[in-house]
Amino acid sequence: MTAAQRAMTQLESWPNLVSGSPRCTVGRSYGTPGTPARAGYELVHFHCDDAADVCLTRAAVDRLRPQLKHSSAIRVRPGASWITVLLDCDMDIALLLTLVSVGLKAHDDALAVSREEGQQGRTAGCPSPPCDWEVRAQPVVHSPLATAAPPPSTEGRRGLRATWRAVGRLIPHGH
């Protein structure tokens, strides 16, 4: 079983997520409930067996960027709401699940703000921003945040722990 399959198995158990075909039609997506064949707000896309794309808000990506740059498993495009998590081991899966939780909280917060502003009708069908696979008109190259070689395994693990600590402060626990 690949790391992506193990991650999808875990996401299937989350009561507030549904799986379906992504808008980009490549792979599998998980998101908030929508139509039976497709998630309402797509939070994560599995386009291949060794990576997953997670939709966060740009503000969340900017806020987490200092911690994300320490992980060799994360790829971020400047100005993007989607980040890529390379899946190789169980720690990468745990990082992915944590970031999906951050994306879910960011989406819930955006819906709450829009409801307070009286824009409920407009946000009910508000889709997630297009993923990189939908924007194929121009070539997209995922480059790591740091151009240096990946850190040794002990330093890389410390970077993941720092990322998890930072993310843990942003989301309530109990998913």
PDB file of C-alpha atoms in Angstrom:
ATOM      1  CA  MET A   1       0.000   0.000   0.000  1.00  0.00           C
ATOM      2  CA  THR A   2       1.451   3.396  -1.011  1.00  0.00           C
ATOM      3  CA  ALA A   3       1.699   6.369   1.331  1.00  0.00           C
ATOM      4  CA  ALA A   4      -1.060   8.129  -0.628  1.00  0.00           C
ATOM      5  CA  GLN A   5      -3.358   5.113  -0.229  1.00  0.00           C
ATOM      6  CA  ARG A   6      -2.659   5.017   3.520  1.00  0.00           C
ATOM      7  CA  ALA A   7      -3.449   8.744   3.784  1.00  0.00           C
ATOM      8  CA  MET A   8      -6.682   8.319   1.786  1.00  0.00           C
ATOM      9  CA  THR A   9      -7.719   5.452   4.082  1.00  0.00           C
ATOM     10  CA  GLN A  10      -7.318   7.726   7.084  1.00  0.00           C
ATOM     11  CA  LEU A  11      -9.177  10.622   5.425  1.00  0.00           C
ATOM     12  CA  GLU A  12     -12.105   8.290   4.638  1.00  0.00           C
ATOM     13  CA  SER A  13     -12.735   8.028   8.390  1.00  0.00           C
ATOM     14  CA  TRP A  14     -13.121  11.792   8.896  1.00  0.00           C
ATOM     15  CA  PRO A  15     -16.846  12.467   9.338  1.00  0.00           C
ATOM     16  CA  ASN A  16     -16.721  15.987   7.878  1.00  0.00           C
ATOM     17  CA  LEU A  17     -14.960  15.013   4.621  1.00  0.00           C
ATOM     18  CA  VAL A  18     -16.256  13.347   1.482  1.00  0.00           C
ATOM     19  CA  SER A  19     -14.281  11.894  -1.390  1.00  0.00           C
ATOM     20  CA  GLY A  20     -14.985  12.298  -5.040  1.00  0.00           C
ATOM     21  CA  SER A  21     -13.626  13.251  -8.412  1.00  0.00           C
ATOM     22  CA  PRO A  22     -11.720  16.558  -8.401  1.00  0.00           C
ATOM     23  CA  ARG A  23     -12.628  19.420 -10.742  1.00  0.00           C
ATOM     24  CA  CYS A  24      -9.321  18.875 -12.534  1.00  0.00           C
ATOM     25  CA  THR A  25     -10.501  15.263 -13.204  1.00  0.00           C
ATOM     26  CA  VAL A  26      -7.089  13.812 -12.267  1.00  0.00           C
ATOM     27  CA  GLY A  27      -6.981  11.499  -9.264  1.00  0.00           C
ATOM     28  CA  ARG A  28      -9.116  11.721  -6.130  1.00  0.00           C
ATOM     29  CA  SER A  29     -10.210  14.658  -3.974  1.00  0.00           C
ATOM     30  CA  TYR A  30     -11.450  15.084  -0.411  1.00  0.00           C
ATOM     31  CA  GLY A  31     -13.431  18.067   0.777  1.00  0.00           C
ATOM     32  CA  THR A  32     -16.590  19.333   2.389  1.00  0.00           C
ATOM     33  CA  PRO A  33     -19.897  17.765   1.325  1.00  0.00           C
ATOM     34  CA  GLY A  34     -21.310  18.880  -2.010  1.00  0.00           C
ATOM     35  CA  THR A  35     -22.872  16.871  -4.813  1.00  0.00           C
ATOM     36  CA  PRO A  36     -22.757  13.064  -4.616  1.00  0.00           C
ATOM     37  CA  ALA A  37     -20.036  12.826  -7.271  1.00  0.00           C
ATOM     38  CA  ARG A  38     -17.930  15.784  -6.187  1.00  0.00           C
ATOM     39  CA  ALA A  39     -16.858  17.504  -2.967  1.00  0.00           C
ATOM     40  CA  GLY A  40     -18.283  20.973  -2.301  1.00  0.00           C
ATOM     41  CA  TYR A  41     -15.012  22.651  -1.299  1.00  0.00           C
ATOM     42  CA  GLU A  42     -11.985  20.613  -2.316  1.00  0.00           C
ATOM     43  CA  LEU A  43      -9.316  20.487   0.384  1.00  0.00           C
ATOM     44  CA  VAL A  44      -6.903  17.832  -0.833  1.00  0.00           C
ATOM     45  CA  HIS A  45      -6.122  16.266  -4.201  1.00  0.00           C
ATOM     46  CA  PHE A  46      -4.231  13.018  -4.750  1.00  0.00           C
ATOM     47  CA  HIS A  47      -2.954  13.227  -8.323  1.00  0.00           C
ATOM     48  CA  CYS A  48      -0.298  10.509  -7.954  1.00  0.00           C
ATOM     49  CA  ASP A  49       0.975   7.905  -5.475  1.00  0.00           C
ATOM     50  CA  ASP A  50       3.769  10.012  -3.984  1.00  0.00           C
ATOM     51  CA  ALA A  51       2.246  13.466  -3.398  1.00  0.00           C
ATOM     52  CA  ALA A  52      -0.906  15.301  -2.379  1.00  0.00           C
ATOM     53  CA  ASP A  53      -1.967  18.914  -2.901  1.00  0.00           C
ATOM     54  CA  VAL A  54      -3.649  20.661   0.053  1.00  0.00           C
ATOM     55  CA  CYS A  55      -5.740  23.812  -0.254  1.00  0.00           C
ATOM     56  CA  LEU A  56      -5.049  26.400   2.428  1.00  0.00           C
ATOM     57  CA  THR A  57      -5.803  30.090   2.292  1.00  0.00           C
ATOM     58  CA  ARG A  58      -3.005  32.364   1.098  1.00  0.00           C
ATOM     59  CA  ALA A  59      -2.995  33.923   4.560  1.00  0.00           C
ATOM     60  CA  ALA A  60      -2.471  30.498   6.169  1.00  0.00           C
ATOM     61  CA  VAL A  61       0.345  29.667   3.733  1.00  0.00           C
ATOM     62  CA  ASP A  62       2.027  33.006   4.445  1.00  0.00           C
ATOM     63  CA  ARG A  63       1.607  32.521   8.202  1.00  0.00           C
ATOM     64  CA  LEU A  64       3.072  28.994   8.091  1.00  0.00           C
ATOM     65  CA  ARG A  65       5.806  29.702   5.509  1.00  0.00           C
ATOM     66  CA  PRO A  66       8.644  30.071   8.093  1.00  0.00           C
ATOM     67  CA  GLN A  67       7.880  26.611   9.502  1.00  0.00           C
ATOM     68  CA  LEU A  68       7.055  24.999   6.147  1.00  0.00           C
ATOM     69  CA  LYS A  69      10.424  25.932   4.653  1.00  0.00           C
ATOM     70  CA  HIS A  70      12.134  23.603   7.151  1.00  0.00           C
ATOM     71  CA  SER A  71      10.401  20.519   5.768  1.00  0.00           C
ATOM     72  CA  SER A  72      11.838  18.833   2.706  1.00  0.00           C
ATOM     73  CA  ALA A  73       8.409  17.244   2.106  1.00  0.00           C
ATOM     74  CA  ILE A  74       6.656  20.572   1.346  1.00  0.00           C
ATOM     75  CA  ARG A  75       6.542  22.471  -1.958  1.00  0.00           C
ATOM     76  CA  VAL A  76       4.967  25.933  -2.145  1.00  0.00           C
ATOM     77  CA  ARG A  77       4.473  28.192  -5.146  1.00  0.00           C
ATOM     78  CA  PRO A  78       4.604  31.929  -4.386  1.00  0.00           C
ATOM     79  CA  GLY A  79       1.106  33.383  -4.005  1.00  0.00           C
ATOM     80  CA  ALA A  80      -0.599  29.986  -4.195  1.00  0.00           C
ATOM     81  CA  SER A  81      -3.326  28.646  -1.917  1.00  0.00           C
ATOM     82  CA  TRP A  82      -2.361  25.040  -2.726  1.00  0.00           C
ATOM     83  CA  ILE A  83       0.762  23.406  -1.299  1.00  0.00           C
ATOM     84  CA  THR A  84       2.195  20.029  -2.227  1.00  0.00           C
ATOM     85  CA  VAL A  85       3.172  17.434   0.364  1.00  0.00           C
ATOM     86  CA  LEU A  86       5.527  14.725  -0.880  1.00  0.00           C
ATOM     87  CA  LEU A  87       4.465  11.412   0.638  1.00  0.00           C
ATOM     88  CA  ASP A  88       7.219   8.989   1.489  1.00  0.00           C
ATOM     89  CA  CYS A  89       6.726   7.852   5.095  1.00  0.00           C
ATOM     90  CA  ASP A  90       4.261   7.909   7.985  1.00  0.00           C
ATOM     91  CA  MET A  91       5.560  11.285   9.206  1.00  0.00           C
ATOM     92  CA  ASP A  92       4.693  12.792   5.815  1.00  0.00           C
ATOM     93  CA  ILE A  93       1.180  11.349   6.123  1.00  0.00           C
ATOM     94  CA  ALA A  94       0.825  12.853   9.606  1.00  0.00           C
ATOM     95  CA  LEU A  95       1.988  16.223   8.253  1.00  0.00           C
ATOM     96  CA  LEU A  96      -0.517  15.971   5.393  1.00  0.00           C
ATOM     97  CA  LEU A  97      -3.387  15.175   7.766  1.00  0.00           C
ATOM     98  CA  THR A  98      -2.420  18.113   9.970  1.00  0.00           C
ATOM     99  CA  LEU A  99      -2.394  20.469   6.983  1.00  0.00           C
ATOM    100  CA  VAL A 100      -5.769  19.134   5.784  1.00  0.00           C
ATOM    101  CA  SER A 101      -7.107  19.995   9.231  1.00  0.00           C
ATOM    102  CA  VAL A 102      -5.677  23.521   8.878  1.00  0.00           C
ATOM    103  CA  GLY A 103      -7.355  23.828   5.469  1.00  0.00           C
ATOM    104  CA  LEU A 104     -10.668  22.644   6.898  1.00  0.00           C
ATOM    105  CA  LYS A 105     -10.470  25.201   9.707  1.00  0.00           C
ATOM    106  CA  ALA A 106      -9.519  28.006   7.288  1.00  0.00           C
ATOM    107  CA  HIS A 107     -12.523  27.139   5.087  1.00  0.00           C
ATOM    108  CA  ASP A 108     -14.856  27.037   8.107  1.00  0.00           C
ATOM    109  CA  ASP A 109     -13.534  30.413   9.288  1.00  0.00           C
ATOM    110  CA  ALA A 110     -14.048  31.955   5.830  1.00  0.00           C
ATOM    111  CA  LEU A 111     -17.646  30.666   5.757  1.00  0.00           C
ATOM    112  CA  ALA A 112     -18.332  32.081   9.232  1.00  0.00           C
ATOM    113  CA  VAL A 113     -17.003  35.505   8.236  1.00  0.00           C
ATOM    114  CA  SER A 114     -19.046  35.554   5.038  1.00  0.00           C
ATOM    115  CA  ARG A 115     -22.208  34.573   6.947  1.00  0.00           C
ATOM    116  CA  GLU A 116     -21.620  37.406   9.391  1.00  0.00           C
ATOM    117  CA  GLU A 117     -21.339  39.790   6.443  1.00  0.00           C
ATOM    118  CA  GLY A 118     -24.625  38.518   5.010  1.00  0.00           C
ATOM    119  CA  GLN A 119     -23.147  36.846   1.926  1.00  0.00           C
ATOM    120  CA  GLN A 120     -24.489  33.360   2.622  1.00  0.00           C
ATOM    121  CA  GLY A 121     -26.003  32.799  -0.822  1.00  0.00           C
ATOM    122  CA  ARG A 122     -22.808  33.666  -2.608  1.00  0.00           C
ATOM    123  CA  THR A 123     -20.516  31.438  -0.528  1.00  0.00           C
ATOM    124  CA  ALA A 124     -22.755  28.371  -0.491  1.00  0.00           C
ATOM    125  CA  GLY A 125     -21.396  27.328  -3.885  1.00  0.00           C
ATOM    126  CA  CYS A 126     -17.991  28.968  -3.497  1.00  0.00           C
ATOM    127  CA  PRO A 127     -15.441  26.562  -4.955  1.00  0.00           C
ATOM    128  CA  SER A 128     -11.879  26.166  -3.789  1.00  0.00           C
ATOM    129  CA  PRO A 129      -9.267  27.963  -5.903  1.00  0.00           C
ATOM    130  CA  PRO A 130      -8.077  25.978  -8.930  1.00  0.00           C
ATOM    131  CA  CYS A 131      -5.289  23.518  -8.259  1.00  0.00           C
ATOM    132  CA  ASP A 132      -2.128  23.375 -10.345  1.00  0.00           C
ATOM    133  CA  TRP A 133      -3.584  20.620 -12.514  1.00  0.00           C
ATOM    134  CA  GLU A 134      -6.466  22.913 -13.507  1.00  0.00           C
ATOM    135  CA  VAL A 135      -4.132  25.731 -14.458  1.00  0.00           C
ATOM    136  CA  ARG A 136      -2.127  23.813 -17.047  1.00  0.00           C
ATOM    137  CA  ALA A 137      -2.231  26.595 -19.652  1.00  0.00           C
ATOM    138  CA  GLN A 138       1.129  27.717 -18.293  1.00  0.00           C
ATOM    139  CA  PRO A 139       3.723  25.207 -17.103  1.00  0.00           C
ATOM    140  CA  VAL A 140       4.010  24.914 -13.345  1.00  0.00           C
ATOM    141  CA  VAL A 141       7.267  23.885 -11.732  1.00  0.00           C
ATOM    142  CA  HIS A 142       7.188  22.950  -8.066  1.00  0.00           C
ATOM    143  CA  SER A 143      10.386  24.211  -6.534  1.00  0.00           C
ATOM    144  CA  PRO A 144      11.344  23.687  -2.931  1.00  0.00           C
ATOM    145  CA  LEU A 145      11.339  26.685  -0.615  1.00  0.00           C
ATOM    146  CA  ALA A 146      14.983  26.156   0.187  1.00  0.00           C
ATOM    147  CA  THR A 147      17.346  25.612  -2.733  1.00  0.00           C
ATOM    148  CA  ALA A 148      19.882  23.732  -0.637  1.00  0.00           C
ATOM    149  CA  ALA A 149      19.991  19.977  -0.415  1.00  0.00           C
ATOM    150  CA  PRO A 150      17.465  18.382   1.933  1.00  0.00           C
ATOM    151  CA  PRO A 151      18.616  18.465   5.544  1.00  0.00           C
ATOM    152  CA  PRO A 152      19.943  15.343   7.214  1.00  0.00           C
ATOM    153  CA  SER A 153      17.202  13.173   8.668  1.00  0.00           C
ATOM    154  CA  THR A 154      17.591  14.446  12.235  1.00  0.00           C
ATOM    155  CA  GLU A 155      17.364  18.092  11.192  1.00  0.00           C
ATOM    156  CA  GLY A 156      14.463  17.324   8.846  1.00  0.00           C
ATOM    157  CA  ARG A 157      12.551  15.668  11.672  1.00  0.00           C
ATOM    158  CA  ARG A 158      13.153  18.696  13.914  1.00  0.00           C
ATOM    159  CA  GLY A 159      11.725  20.875  11.124  1.00  0.00           C
ATOM    160  CA  LEU A 160       8.601  18.718  10.972  1.00  0.00           C
ATOM    161  CA  ARG A 161       8.111  18.957  14.726  1.00  0.00           C
ATOM    162  CA  ALA A 162       8.396  22.751  14.561  1.00  0.00           C
ATOM    163  CA  THR A 163       5.835  22.792  11.749  1.00  0.00           C
ATOM    164  CA  TRP A 164       3.426  20.604  13.735  1.00  0.00           C
ATOM    165  CA  ARG A 165       3.825  22.827  16.810  1.00  0.00           C
ATOM    166  CA  ALA A 166       3.071  25.943  14.748  1.00  0.00           C
ATOM    167  CA  VAL A 167       0.082  24.304  13.078  1.00  0.00           C
ATOM    168  CA  GLY A 168      -1.192  23.006  16.426  1.00  0.00           C
ATOM    169  CA  ARG A 169      -1.439  26.550  17.695  1.00  0.00           C
ATOM    170  CA  LEU A 170      -3.653  27.494  14.723  1.00  0.00           C
ATOM    171  CA  ILE A 171      -6.259  24.764  14.887  1.00  0.00           C
ATOM    172  CA  PRO A 172      -8.418  23.296  17.591  1.00  0.00           C
ATOM    173  CA  HIS A 173      -7.673  19.663  18.310  1.00  0.00           C
ATOM    174  CA  GLY A 174     -10.259  16.931  18.119  1.00  0.00           C
ATOM    175  CA  HIS A 175     -10.671  16.087  14.427  1.00  0.00           C
TER     176      HIS A 175
END
